[in-house]
Amino acid sequence: MERRTLEPTIAAAVPTAAPITFPEAVQASNASDFQYEVTGGTAIVTGYKGADTALEIPSVIDGYRVTGIGENAFEDYDDIVSVTLPEGITSIGNGAFSDCLNITSITLPEGLKSIGDGAFYNCDNLISITVPKGVTSIGRKAFVDCRSLVSIDVDKSNPNYTSVDGVLFDKNMTTLIWYPQGKPDASYEIPYGVTCIGNGAFSSITKVYYVVIPESVTTIEGGAFCYNTSIRELTFPKSVTSIGEAVLCWPSVLSSVTFRCPPPSGDFETSFQGCGTLYYSSDVAHLWAPNGETTWNGYMIQERP
């Protein structure tokens, strides 16, 4: 892999055939301001040294087609307000735009295929984003700590993902992948038919007070409701059979968690850390509190008043 930092190009007469031109790159930011690596004959952008606030990634740099944004390529670039990625880019690496606190909009190309883990982590002013039709993979917590994000939209032609009222699901709507942190609704009812609440799906949310989990849900993955600052009450329905680790660690205003499902098994040392008392409903009392016990895995439990 060859890593390059571009310097200003000096024009020179070349007694060979004219080079191939790429008109679509004309409107982009100055190509000489980008750092890149050459992989498989194409460029992966790894950094930027320019001063543009409305950043337009070029489709060609130094004769190489740009096909990707590298890991952490624009991390901590606070001056950037908007980003436009050209056609030809197929991947956005892990943390590529993490901690770009002032980005309010980002335009993704139709041919984009993958968005890495934490790609837009802590893009605090990003308001909305549209997942193009070509995306087949969205990494874990790609939008975590995007506190102003009110909507994740998906191109209707995308065969892998969909969006309903700004909430991201898999195409079959069996997994709720991500609930935008800035979505202003006070309550949210997960659609019936969803069977899985994905990893970190409601983590760090700040607006919604009540989330209704339907009887169709069987799996709640790790960190699903972790570090939320707004949910007041939560009830796990009878249908739930699997609960991941750190599901409800340190919620700031949660007053009660009620279980209508049998107690989960496994290592849950931090699953409900900071939650205070856990409640069970009377129909599973014999499972939660056999012989009158009042603790489970170190947590206080009691029957729901």
mmCIF file with all atom_site columns, C-alpha atoms in Angstrom, residues 108 127-133 138 143 149-156 158 161-168 180:
data_model
loop_
_atom_site.group_PDB
_atom_site.id
_atom_site.type_symbol
_atom_site.label_atom_id
_atom_site.label_alt_id
_atom_site.label_comp_id
_atom_site.label_asym_id
_atom_site.label_entity_id
_atom_site.label_seq_id
_atom_site.pdbx_PDB_ins_code
_atom_site.Cartn_x
_atom_site.Cartn_y
_atom_site.Cartn_z
_atom_site.occupancy
_atom_site.B_iso_or_equiv
_atom_site.pdbx_formal_charge
_atom_site.auth_seq_id
_atom_site.auth_comp_id
_atom_site.auth_asym_id
_atom_site.auth_atom_id
_atom_site.pdbx_PDB_model_num
ATOM 1  C CA . LEU A 1 108 ? -23.793 10.061 0.121  1.00 0.00 ? 108 LEU A CA 1
ATOM 2  C CA . ILE A 1 127 ? -29.718 16.755 11.465 1.00 0.00 ? 127 ILE A CA 1
ATOM 3  C CA . SER A 1 128 ? -30.631 14.077 8.944  1.00 0.00 ? 128 SER A CA 1
ATOM 4  C CA . ILE A 1 129 ? -29.027 11.563 6.617  1.00 0.00 ? 129 ILE A CA 1
ATOM 5  C CA . THR A 1 130 ? -30.225 9.425  3.711  1.00 0.00 ? 130 THR A CA 1
ATOM 6  C CA . VAL A 1 131 ? -28.906 5.887  3.245  1.00 0.00 ? 131 VAL A CA 1
ATOM 7  C CA . PRO A 1 132 ? -28.493 5.308  -0.523 1.00 0.00 ? 132 PRO A CA 1
ATOM 8  C CA . LYS A 1 133 ? -29.925 2.350  -2.415 1.00 0.00 ? 133 LYS A CA 1
ATOM 9  C CA . ILE A 1 138 ? -24.067 -0.278 8.261  1.00 0.00 ? 138 ILE A CA 1
ATOM 10 C CA . PHE A 1 143 ? -24.749 7.279  14.353 1.00 0.00 ? 143 PHE A CA 1
ATOM 11 C CA . LEU A 1 149 ? -30.157 13.704 14.383 1.00 0.00 ? 149 LEU A CA 1
ATOM 12 C CA . VAL A 1 150 ? -33.931 13.610 13.933 1.00 0.00 ? 150 VAL A CA 1
ATOM 13 C CA . SER A 1 151 ? -34.233 11.319 10.917 1.00 0.00 ? 151 SER A CA 1
ATOM 14 C CA . ILE A 1 152 ? -32.417 8.474  9.185  1.00 0.00 ? 152 ILE A CA 1
ATOM 15 C CA . ASP A 1 153 ? -34.001 8.065  5.759  1.00 0.00 ? 153 ASP A CA 1
ATOM 16 C CA . VAL A 1 154 ? -33.430 5.201  3.323  1.00 0.00 ? 154 VAL A CA 1
ATOM 17 C CA . ASP A 1 155 ? -33.770 5.135  -0.459 1.00 0.00 ? 155 ASP A CA 1
ATOM 18 C CA . LYS A 1 156 ? -36.877 3.067  -1.223 1.00 0.00 ? 156 LYS A CA 1
ATOM 19 C CA . ASN A 1 158 ? -32.489 -0.251 -1.028 1.00 0.00 ? 158 ASN A CA 1
ATOM 20 C CA . TYR A 1 161 ? -32.679 -1.370 4.915  1.00 0.00 ? 161 TYR A CA 1
ATOM 21 C CA . THR A 1 162 ? -35.790 0.704  5.373  1.00 0.00 ? 162 THR A CA 1
ATOM 22 C CA . SER A 1 163 ? -36.916 3.661  7.444  1.00 0.00 ? 163 SER A CA 1
ATOM 23 C CA . VAL A 1 164 ? -40.266 4.359  9.064  1.00 0.00 ? 164 VAL A CA 1
ATOM 24 C CA . ASP A 1 165 ? -40.829 7.811  10.543 1.00 0.00 ? 165 ASP A CA 1
ATOM 25 C CA . GLY A 1 166 ? -37.078 8.394  10.558 1.00 0.00 ? 166 GLY A CA 1
ATOM 26 C CA . VAL A 1 167 ? -36.239 5.178  12.473 1.00 0.00 ? 167 VAL A CA 1
ATOM 27 C CA . LEU A 1 168 ? -33.828 2.704  10.832 1.00 0.00 ? 168 LEU A CA 1
ATOM 28 C CA . PRO A 1 180 ? -32.265 8.888  16.164 1.00 0.00 ? 180 PRO A CA 1
#
